[in-house]
Every structure is written in structure tokens, then in C-alpha cells.
Short mmCIF file of N, CA and C in Angstrom, two decimals:
data_model
loop_
_atom_site.label_atom_id
_atom_site.label_comp_id
_atom_site.label_asym_id
_atom_site.label_seq_id
_atom_site.Cartn_x
_atom_site.Cartn_y
_atom_site.Cartn_z
N MET A 838 -80.43 10.70 94.11
CA MET A 838 -81.29 11.24 94.91
C MET A 838 -81.77 12.71 94.30
N SER A 839 -82.77 12.99 94.16
CA SER A 839 -83.45 14.34 93.64
C SER A 839 -83.95 15.04 94.51
N TRP A 840 -83.96 16.74 94.35
CA TRP A 840 -84.67 17.63 95.19
C TRP A 840 -85.80 17.44 95.57
N GLU A 841 -86.75 16.43 94.95
CA GLU A 841 -88.13 16.18 95.24
C GLU A 841 -88.44 14.82 96.10
N ASP A 842 -87.49 14.29 96.62
CA ASP A 842 -87.55 13.20 97.58
C ASP A 842 -87.99 13.66 98.80
N LYS A 843 -88.83 13.09 99.36
CA LYS A 843 -89.53 13.25 100.55
C LYS A 843 -89.25 12.41 101.70
N THR A 844 -88.60 11.14 101.25
CA THR A 844 -88.19 10.43 102.48
C THR A 844 -86.77 10.70 102.40
N MET A 845 -86.08 11.63 102.35
CA MET A 845 -84.76 11.85 102.34
C MET A 845 -83.98 11.21 103.34
N GLU A 846 -82.62 10.58 103.49
CA GLU A 846 -82.03 10.06 104.76
C GLU A 846 -81.49 11.55 104.94
N LYS A 847 -80.74 11.49 106.41
CA LYS A 847 -80.14 12.64 106.92
C LYS A 847 -78.84 12.15 107.04
N TYR A 848 -77.95 12.98 106.36
CA TYR A 848 -76.71 12.61 106.56
C TYR A 848 -75.72 13.27 107.57
N ASP A 849 -74.56 13.03 107.99
CA ASP A 849 -73.92 13.53 108.99
C ASP A 849 -73.40 14.74 108.73
N LEU A 850 -72.91 14.88 107.33
CA LEU A 850 -72.37 16.18 106.55
C LEU A 850 -72.77 16.23 105.31
N ALA A 851 -72.87 17.73 105.24
CA ALA A 851 -73.11 18.02 103.51
C ALA A 851 -72.07 19.32 103.52
N VAL A 852 -71.66 18.83 102.17
CA VAL A 852 -70.10 19.67 101.68
C VAL A 852 -70.69 20.50 100.62
N VAL A 853 -70.49 21.72 100.70
CA VAL A 853 -70.91 22.74 99.62
C VAL A 853 -69.54 23.63 99.07
N ILE A 854 -69.30 23.31 97.75
CA ILE A 854 -67.96 24.10 97.74
C ILE A 854 -68.15 24.81 96.54
N GLY A 855 -67.40 26.28 96.55
CA GLY A 855 -67.78 27.11 95.59
C GLY A 855 -67.14 28.62 95.82
N ARG A 856 -66.82 29.20 94.99
CA ARG A 856 -66.22 30.56 94.90
C ARG A 856 -66.81 31.76 95.57
N PHE A 857 -68.32 31.59 95.30
CA PHE A 857 -69.35 32.66 96.19
C PHE A 857 -68.76 34.07 95.43
N GLN A 858 -68.52 34.19 94.12
CA GLN A 858 -67.88 35.74 93.70
C GLN A 858 -69.13 36.21 92.86
N PRO A 859 -70.20 37.01 93.29
CA PRO A 859 -70.47 36.60 94.89
C PRO A 859 -71.51 35.72 95.23
N LEU A 860 -71.41 35.46 96.26
CA LEU A 860 -72.80 34.61 97.14
C LEU A 860 -74.12 35.21 96.52
N HIS A 861 -74.78 34.27 95.82
CA HIS A 861 -76.40 34.81 95.10
C HIS A 861 -77.18 33.65 95.88
N LEU A 862 -78.70 34.12 95.25
CA LEU A 862 -79.70 33.26 95.42
C LEU A 862 -79.70 32.11 95.28
N ALA A 863 -78.91 31.29 94.66
CA ALA A 863 -78.89 29.89 94.14
C ALA A 863 -77.79 29.20 94.85
N HIS A 864 -76.90 29.88 95.27
CA HIS A 864 -75.64 29.45 96.68
C HIS A 864 -76.54 29.24 97.73
N GLU A 865 -77.41 30.35 97.98
CA GLU A 865 -77.91 30.69 99.19
C GLU A 865 -79.06 29.11 99.27
N ALA A 866 -79.52 29.00 98.01
CA ALA A 866 -80.35 27.80 98.19
C ALA A 866 -80.23 26.21 98.14
N LEU A 867 -78.79 26.54 97.72
CA LEU A 867 -77.96 25.14 97.79
C LEU A 867 -77.48 24.87 99.04
N ILE A 868 -77.15 25.94 100.17
CA ILE A 868 -76.86 25.76 101.70
C ILE A 868 -77.71 25.48 102.09
N LYS A 869 -79.22 25.88 102.00
CA LYS A 869 -80.18 25.77 102.73
C LYS A 869 -80.50 24.38 102.86
N ARG A 870 -80.63 24.22 101.31
CA ARG A 870 -80.87 22.51 100.99
C ARG A 870 -79.86 21.72 102.17
N ALA A 871 -78.55 21.74 101.70
CA ALA A 871 -77.87 21.20 102.68
C ALA A 871 -78.18 21.05 104.28
N PHE A 872 -78.57 22.23 104.83
CA PHE A 872 -78.82 22.43 106.05
C PHE A 872 -80.40 21.31 106.20
N GLN A 873 -81.03 20.96 105.12
CA GLN A 873 -82.16 20.32 105.08
C GLN A 873 -81.52 18.56 105.16
N VAL A 874 -80.72 18.44 104.71
CA VAL A 874 -80.42 16.90 104.47
C VAL A 874 -79.03 16.42 105.46
N ALA A 875 -78.62 17.63 105.96
CA ALA A 875 -77.51 17.19 106.91
C ALA A 875 -77.46 17.53 108.57
N ASN A 876 -76.89 16.97 109.53
CA ASN A 876 -76.85 17.51 110.55
C ASN A 876 -75.88 18.51 110.79
N THR A 877 -74.55 18.76 109.89
CA THR A 877 -73.57 19.63 109.72
C THR A 877 -73.40 20.15 108.38
N VAL A 878 -72.85 21.39 108.27
CA VAL A 878 -72.89 21.99 106.76
C VAL A 878 -71.61 22.33 106.59
N LEU A 879 -70.52 21.80 105.90
CA LEU A 879 -69.17 22.62 105.39
C LEU A 879 -69.35 23.48 104.40
N VAL A 880 -69.18 24.51 104.38
CA VAL A 880 -69.18 25.45 103.16
C VAL A 880 -67.39 25.52 103.04
N LEU A 881 -66.98 24.76 101.70
CA LEU A 881 -65.72 25.16 101.32
C LEU A 881 -65.74 26.58 100.38
N VAL A 882 -64.95 27.40 100.51
CA VAL A 882 -64.77 28.73 99.92
C VAL A 882 -63.25 28.54 98.88
N GLY A 883 -63.52 28.14 97.59
CA GLY A 883 -62.45 28.41 96.41
C GLY A 883 -61.93 29.54 96.37
N SER A 884 -60.85 29.33 95.74
CA SER A 884 -59.86 30.34 95.29
C SER A 884 -59.50 31.53 96.60
N ALA A 885 -59.53 30.80 97.85
CA ALA A 885 -59.21 31.68 99.02
C ALA A 885 -58.21 32.40 99.13
N GLY A 886 -56.71 31.85 98.36
CA GLY A 886 -55.74 32.83 98.61
C GLY A 886 -55.59 33.86 97.17
N ASP A 887 -55.89 33.94 96.54
CA ASP A 887 -56.16 34.45 95.12
C ASP A 887 -56.15 36.13 95.34
N ALA A 888 -55.23 36.70 94.51
CA ALA A 888 -55.25 38.04 94.42
C ALA A 888 -56.54 38.33 93.87
N PRO A 889 -56.87 39.69 93.78
CA PRO A 889 -58.12 40.12 93.48
C PRO A 889 -58.13 40.28 91.98
N THR A 890 -59.16 39.56 91.19
CA THR A 890 -59.10 39.93 89.63
C THR A 890 -60.41 40.22 89.36
N ILE A 891 -60.86 40.05 88.07
CA ILE A 891 -62.30 40.23 87.23
C ILE A 891 -62.89 38.94 87.65
N LYS A 892 -62.54 37.83 87.46
CA LYS A 892 -63.23 36.78 88.12
C LYS A 892 -63.40 36.28 89.52
N ASN A 893 -62.35 36.73 90.51
CA ASN A 893 -62.49 36.68 91.63
C ASN A 893 -62.17 38.00 92.32
N PRO A 894 -62.83 39.04 92.38
CA PRO A 894 -62.88 40.04 92.86
C PRO A 894 -62.85 40.29 94.34
N PHE A 895 -63.69 39.07 95.09
CA PHE A 895 -63.98 39.72 96.56
C PHE A 895 -62.91 38.65 97.06
N SER A 896 -62.49 38.93 98.50
CA SER A 896 -61.39 38.24 99.37
C SER A 896 -62.21 37.22 99.91
N TYR A 897 -61.47 36.39 100.53
CA TYR A 897 -61.84 35.17 101.37
C TYR A 897 -62.65 35.91 102.20
N ASP A 898 -62.17 36.62 103.25
CA ASP A 898 -62.36 37.30 104.36
C ASP A 898 -63.93 37.63 104.22
N VAL A 899 -64.30 38.28 103.14
CA VAL A 899 -65.40 39.08 102.56
C VAL A 899 -66.56 37.86 102.26
N ARG A 900 -65.80 37.09 101.27
CA ARG A 900 -67.11 36.16 101.01
C ARG A 900 -67.54 35.27 102.19
N SER A 901 -66.24 34.81 102.99
CA SER A 901 -66.74 33.67 104.35
C SER A 901 -67.66 34.79 105.29
N PHE A 902 -67.31 35.91 105.17
CA PHE A 902 -68.48 36.77 106.06
C PHE A 902 -69.93 36.89 105.55
N TRP A 903 -69.87 37.10 104.30
CA TRP A 903 -71.19 36.96 103.77
C TRP A 903 -71.89 35.55 104.00
N ILE A 904 -71.33 34.28 104.04
CA ILE A 904 -71.81 33.01 104.01
C ILE A 904 -72.20 33.10 105.61
N ARG A 905 -71.43 33.35 106.34
CA ARG A 905 -71.33 33.50 108.03
C ARG A 905 -72.60 34.15 108.42
N HIS A 906 -72.86 35.29 107.90
CA HIS A 906 -73.99 36.20 108.11
C HIS A 906 -75.41 35.83 107.49
N GLN A 907 -75.43 34.80 106.70
CA GLN A 907 -76.35 34.55 105.99
C GLN A 907 -76.71 33.05 106.97
N PHE A 908 -75.76 32.32 107.11
CA PHE A 908 -75.87 31.03 107.56
C PHE A 908 -74.67 30.63 108.69
N PRO A 909 -75.34 31.61 109.84
CA PRO A 909 -74.38 31.49 111.24
C PRO A 909 -73.98 30.10 111.78
N CYS A 910 -74.60 28.72 111.28
CA CYS A 910 -74.48 27.71 111.84
C CYS A 910 -73.60 26.80 111.01
N ALA A 911 -73.47 27.33 109.83
CA ALA A 911 -72.42 26.75 108.80
C ALA A 911 -70.99 26.90 109.62
N TYR A 912 -70.34 25.83 109.27
CA TYR A 912 -68.72 25.91 109.02
C TYR A 912 -67.99 26.40 107.77
N VAL A 913 -67.36 27.32 107.75
CA VAL A 913 -66.93 27.97 106.41
C VAL A 913 -65.33 27.87 106.70
N GLN A 914 -64.61 26.99 105.76
CA GLN A 914 -63.07 26.80 105.46
C GLN A 914 -62.63 27.57 104.31
N PRO A 915 -61.51 27.91 104.18
CA PRO A 915 -60.82 28.36 102.86
C PRO A 915 -60.54 27.19 102.02
N LEU A 916 -60.64 27.25 100.83
CA LEU A 916 -60.10 25.89 100.08
C LEU A 916 -59.08 26.86 98.96
N TYR A 917 -57.48 26.65 99.10
CA TYR A 917 -56.88 27.08 98.11
C TYR A 917 -56.75 26.43 96.88
N ASP A 918 -56.82 27.33 95.91
CA ASP A 918 -56.38 26.72 94.62
C ASP A 918 -54.99 25.92 94.35
N SER A 919 -55.13 25.07 93.66
CA SER A 919 -53.70 24.19 93.29
C SER A 919 -53.32 23.95 92.03
N PRO A 920 -53.22 25.00 90.96
CA PRO A 920 -53.05 24.99 89.68
C PRO A 920 -51.85 24.20 89.17
N TYR A 921 -52.41 23.41 88.34
CA TYR A 921 -51.60 22.27 87.72
C TYR A 921 -51.45 21.12 88.66
N ASP A 922 -52.09 20.89 89.55
CA ASP A 922 -52.06 19.94 90.84
C ASP A 922 -53.66 19.61 91.41
N ASP A 923 -54.07 19.15 90.67
CA ASP A 923 -55.68 18.50 91.15
C ASP A 923 -55.38 17.59 92.48
N ALA A 924 -54.66 16.72 92.30
CA ALA A 924 -54.76 15.70 93.53
C ALA A 924 -54.28 16.72 94.58
N ALA A 925 -53.52 17.61 94.56
CA ALA A 925 -53.13 18.26 95.76
C ALA A 925 -54.84 19.18 96.45
N TRP A 926 -55.47 19.58 95.32
CA TRP A 926 -56.38 20.30 95.44
C TRP A 926 -57.66 19.29 96.16
N TYR A 927 -57.63 18.00 95.39
CA TYR A 927 -58.53 17.10 96.27
C TYR A 927 -58.01 16.59 97.63
N LYS A 928 -56.69 16.44 98.03
CA LYS A 928 -56.52 16.37 99.06
C LYS A 928 -56.80 17.19 100.02
N GLN A 929 -56.87 18.58 99.77
CA GLN A 929 -57.43 19.51 100.68
C GLN A 929 -58.86 19.28 100.74
N VAL A 930 -59.72 19.23 100.03
CA VAL A 930 -60.94 18.59 100.31
C VAL A 930 -61.13 17.65 101.09
N HIS A 931 -60.47 16.63 101.07
CA HIS A 931 -60.86 15.46 101.91
C HIS A 931 -60.25 15.77 103.01
N GLU A 932 -59.22 16.56 103.29
CA GLU A 932 -58.72 16.75 104.65
C GLU A 932 -59.73 17.46 105.33
N ALA A 933 -60.32 18.47 104.71
CA ALA A 933 -61.36 19.45 105.33
C ALA A 933 -62.38 18.81 106.04
N VAL A 934 -62.81 17.55 105.08
CA VAL A 934 -63.88 17.02 105.53
C VAL A 934 -63.82 16.19 106.44
N ARG A 935 -62.24 15.26 106.50
CA ARG A 935 -61.89 14.60 107.52
C ARG A 935 -61.94 14.97 109.02
N LEU A 936 -61.28 16.67 108.86
CA LEU A 936 -61.45 17.34 110.23
C LEU A 936 -63.15 17.47 111.00
N PHE A 937 -64.08 17.61 109.97
CA PHE A 937 -65.32 17.56 110.33
C PHE A 937 -66.07 16.38 110.85
N GLN A 938 -65.75 15.11 110.23
CA GLN A 938 -66.39 13.75 110.15
C GLN A 938 -65.35 12.74 110.36
N PRO A 939 -65.96 11.98 111.12
CA PRO A 939 -64.87 10.52 111.26
C PRO A 939 -64.93 9.72 109.89
N SER A 940 -64.13 8.87 109.73
CA SER A 940 -64.37 8.32 108.35
C SER A 940 -65.59 7.41 108.09
N THR A 941 -66.23 7.30 109.34
CA THR A 941 -67.52 6.47 109.12
C THR A 941 -68.75 7.13 108.71
N ALA A 942 -68.32 8.73 108.86
CA ALA A 942 -69.75 9.31 108.58
C ALA A 942 -70.27 9.31 107.30
N SER A 943 -71.48 9.64 107.01
CA SER A 943 -72.21 9.62 105.82
C SER A 943 -72.16 11.05 105.19
N VAL A 944 -71.67 11.38 104.01
CA VAL A 944 -71.48 12.72 103.57
C VAL A 944 -71.99 12.93 102.43
N VAL A 945 -72.57 13.85 102.25
CA VAL A 945 -73.28 14.54 100.86
C VAL A 945 -72.70 15.65 100.42
N LEU A 946 -72.24 15.57 99.11
CA LEU A 946 -71.97 16.81 98.39
C LEU A 946 -72.70 17.29 97.48
N MET A 947 -73.15 18.45 97.62
CA MET A 947 -74.02 19.58 97.25
C MET A 947 -73.30 20.49 95.99
N GLY A 948 -73.93 20.12 94.76
CA GLY A 948 -73.16 20.91 93.71
C GLY A 948 -74.10 21.23 92.59
N HIS A 949 -73.47 22.17 91.81
CA HIS A 949 -74.07 22.52 90.30
C HIS A 949 -73.11 22.03 89.12
N ASP A 950 -73.54 21.21 88.74
CA ASP A 950 -72.73 21.00 87.63
C ASP A 950 -73.06 21.82 86.29
N LYS A 951 -72.40 22.97 86.27
CA LYS A 951 -72.65 23.77 85.03
C LYS A 951 -71.82 23.81 84.10
N ASP A 952 -70.32 23.70 83.88
CA ASP A 952 -69.81 23.66 82.81
C ASP A 952 -68.43 22.75 83.30
N HIS A 953 -67.71 23.26 82.06
CA HIS A 953 -66.12 22.18 82.44
C HIS A 953 -65.36 22.66 83.71
N THR A 954 -65.70 23.79 84.51
CA THR A 954 -65.27 24.03 85.64
C THR A 954 -65.70 22.97 87.05
N SER A 955 -66.76 22.54 86.72
CA SER A 955 -67.32 21.52 87.79
C SER A 955 -66.97 20.21 87.81
N PHE A 956 -65.72 20.15 87.02
CA PHE A 956 -65.30 18.65 86.64
C PHE A 956 -64.89 17.81 88.18
N TYR A 957 -65.00 18.78 89.39
CA TYR A 957 -64.37 17.83 90.59
C TYR A 957 -65.69 17.65 90.96
N LEU A 958 -66.75 17.91 90.72
CA LEU A 958 -67.85 17.30 91.03
C LEU A 958 -68.04 15.63 90.98
N LYS A 959 -67.48 15.63 89.89
CA LYS A 959 -67.94 13.80 89.36
C LYS A 959 -66.33 12.87 90.28
N GLU A 960 -65.42 13.67 90.33
CA GLU A 960 -64.29 13.05 90.98
C GLU A 960 -64.74 12.89 92.92
N LEU A 961 -65.03 13.91 92.87
CA LEU A 961 -65.68 13.60 94.68
C LEU A 961 -66.78 12.81 94.65
N ALA A 962 -67.65 12.80 93.81
CA ALA A 962 -68.93 11.99 93.98
C ALA A 962 -68.53 10.60 93.91
N LYS A 963 -67.18 10.24 93.77
CA LYS A 963 -66.78 8.69 93.67
C LYS A 963 -66.72 8.31 95.27
N HIS A 964 -66.72 9.32 95.72
CA HIS A 964 -66.10 9.23 97.47
C HIS A 964 -67.63 9.25 98.43
N TRP A 965 -68.60 9.88 97.91
CA TRP A 965 -69.38 10.48 98.91
C TRP A 965 -71.13 10.72 97.83
N THR A 966 -71.91 10.49 98.45
CA THR A 966 -73.14 10.84 97.85
C THR A 966 -73.26 12.33 97.09
N TYR A 967 -73.60 12.24 96.00
CA TYR A 967 -73.64 13.84 95.18
C TYR A 967 -75.32 13.99 95.35
N MET A 968 -75.59 15.11 95.51
CA MET A 968 -76.73 15.74 95.37
C MET A 968 -76.69 16.85 94.50
N PRO A 969 -77.42 16.92 93.14
CA PRO A 969 -76.99 17.85 92.20
C PRO A 969 -77.79 19.33 92.98
N ALA A 970 -77.82 20.42 92.25
CA ALA A 970 -78.75 21.59 92.70
C ALA A 970 -79.86 21.69 91.87
N SER A 971 -81.01 22.08 92.44
CA SER A 971 -82.13 22.36 91.51
C SER A 971 -81.96 22.75 90.27
N PRO A 972 -82.51 21.99 89.13
CA PRO A 972 -82.36 22.62 87.65
C PRO A 972 -82.93 24.05 87.58
N HIS A 973 -84.03 24.51 88.35
CA HIS A 973 -84.49 25.71 87.90
C HIS A 973 -83.93 27.03 88.64
N GLU A 974 -82.77 26.56 89.23
CA GLU A 974 -81.98 28.07 89.91
C GLU A 974 -80.99 28.16 88.82
N ASN A 975 -81.12 28.96 88.23
CA ASN A 975 -80.05 29.33 87.18
C ASN A 975 -79.40 30.52 87.40
N PHE A 976 -78.95 31.18 88.30
CA PHE A 976 -78.16 32.23 88.80
C PHE A 976 -76.86 31.92 88.20
N ASP A 977 -76.14 32.78 87.76
CA ASP A 977 -74.87 32.68 87.18
C ASP A 977 -74.14 34.18 87.96
N ALA A 978 -72.99 33.73 88.78
CA ALA A 978 -71.94 34.72 89.16
C ALA A 978 -71.48 35.54 88.19
N THR A 979 -71.17 34.59 86.86
CA THR A 979 -70.48 35.39 86.05
C THR A 979 -71.27 36.84 85.69
N ARG A 980 -72.45 36.51 85.05
CA ARG A 980 -73.31 37.42 84.87
C ARG A 980 -73.24 38.46 86.01
N ILE A 981 -73.63 38.38 87.21
CA ILE A 981 -73.78 39.01 88.34
C ILE A 981 -72.59 40.18 88.14
N ARG A 982 -71.39 39.27 88.25
CA ARG A 982 -70.21 40.25 88.01
C ARG A 982 -70.17 41.29 87.10
N ASP A 983 -70.45 40.90 85.61
CA ASP A 983 -70.30 41.58 84.59
C ASP A 983 -71.09 42.79 84.80
N CYS A 984 -72.56 42.74 85.59
CA CYS A 984 -73.24 43.85 85.79
C CYS A 984 -72.70 44.58 86.94
N LEU A 985 -72.28 44.19 87.59
CA LEU A 985 -71.44 44.99 88.58
C LEU A 985 -70.39 45.85 88.14
N PHE A 986 -69.65 45.24 87.56
CA PHE A 986 -68.59 46.00 86.93
C PHE A 986 -68.67 46.82 85.37
N SER A 987 -70.06 46.68 85.17
CA SER A 987 -70.52 47.63 84.34
C SER A 987 -71.08 48.61 84.72
N LEU A 988 -71.94 48.34 86.00
CA LEU A 988 -72.46 49.59 86.50
C LEU A 988 -71.38 50.58 87.13
N ARG A 989 -70.09 50.00 87.71
CA ARG A 989 -69.17 50.76 88.08
C ARG A 989 -68.52 51.67 86.68
N THR A 990 -68.46 50.97 85.65
CA THR A 990 -67.85 51.69 84.28
C THR A 990 -68.89 52.69 84.03
N VAL A 991 -70.15 52.96 84.08
CA VAL A 991 -71.14 53.66 83.89
C VAL A 991 -71.31 54.94 85.04
N PHE A 992 -70.86 54.53 86.37
CA PHE A 992 -71.03 55.52 87.07
C PHE A 992 -69.20 56.31 87.25
N ASP A 993 -68.12 55.58 86.81
CA ASP A 993 -67.24 56.19 86.58
C ASP A 993 -67.39 57.17 85.48
N LYS A 994 -67.82 56.66 84.26
CA LYS A 994 -67.93 57.84 83.35
C LYS A 994 -68.96 58.88 83.60
N SER A 995 -69.97 58.83 84.55
CA SER A 995 -70.74 59.74 84.68
C SER A 995 -70.42 60.97 85.48
N VAL A 996 -69.08 60.48 86.47
CA VAL A 996 -68.53 61.53 87.35
C VAL A 996 -67.08 62.15 86.90
N SER A 997 -66.78 61.55 85.83
CA SER A 997 -65.42 62.27 84.88
C SER A 997 -65.55 63.41 84.67
N PRO A 998 -64.80 64.10 84.85
CA PRO A 998 -64.97 65.68 84.04
C PRO A 998 -64.98 65.68 82.82
#
């Protein structure tokens, strides 16, 4: 099913998984689309328990606040990393979905298959309908973080003695 389908069925639940480091326009477009195609939207915020790093500078609380502020009707839940144990991570995703919908519910997974880190979409698409992100939305959180940190570096140098 593509973004252009006008006679789209309405799903019981749309699931959006991301790190949202930070939440940006493409994420927002994906979540808006999820509300168009489903009665309920569940946003799973990845790397929820991780300590701050350059790759994950924002806490789960900050990211969930951003999402809830933009989408007050969305259900936002943490998704914890399971290094070296993909099965545990998938189990966590399935459990989160199960808590929101019975097994008979129709579920659509919304996502953007951008690179090797999106491998989970193919696995989860075995269980649910997969609806890819619009190809014209090409924002990249890595580039946004790079810009934020370079601005900080420039600012720090400008106020140094």
C-alpha cells in the first residue's frame, strides 16, 4: 500500500518506532499519516534507557514530551535496547502492541527503511502490514544532531577567553 492510495482501509492500530533524536519533520509526517490510517497510534521510543551520547543525546522523557506535545492523542511508550538479543527486542515490541490491541486487531507498521539500522521493519512486517514512509521526506536526524553539536562548538569557541 502506498502513500497515494485514496481508498485506504482504516487499521485498528498504527505502530511507529523510532529513536526521535530529535523529533523532526519527517517523523511528524509519519505520525500524522499514522493517525490518518488507524484509529489508535502507538509510538515506541527506542533507546529509552540509554545514557546520553552523541548518537542519543536526548532522554526518553524529553523525546516523549516532544511527541506528546505534538500528538496529544498518541500513546507513547519506551522501547529499551537489547544489545546482542534481537529476540528480546522483538518480544518487547510485540508485548507493547498486545497491550493496546487484541490479537484480532489489524495493525499497520509505519516506518522508513533508510539503511542497515532499519532491519527490524522487515522482521515486523512478517506479522503486520508495513506502510513505508513517503520517499520525498528525506530528513536525517544524524545531520540535525551534527548541526546542533557544531553550533555548540562554534558557540563555545566564541565565548572562550
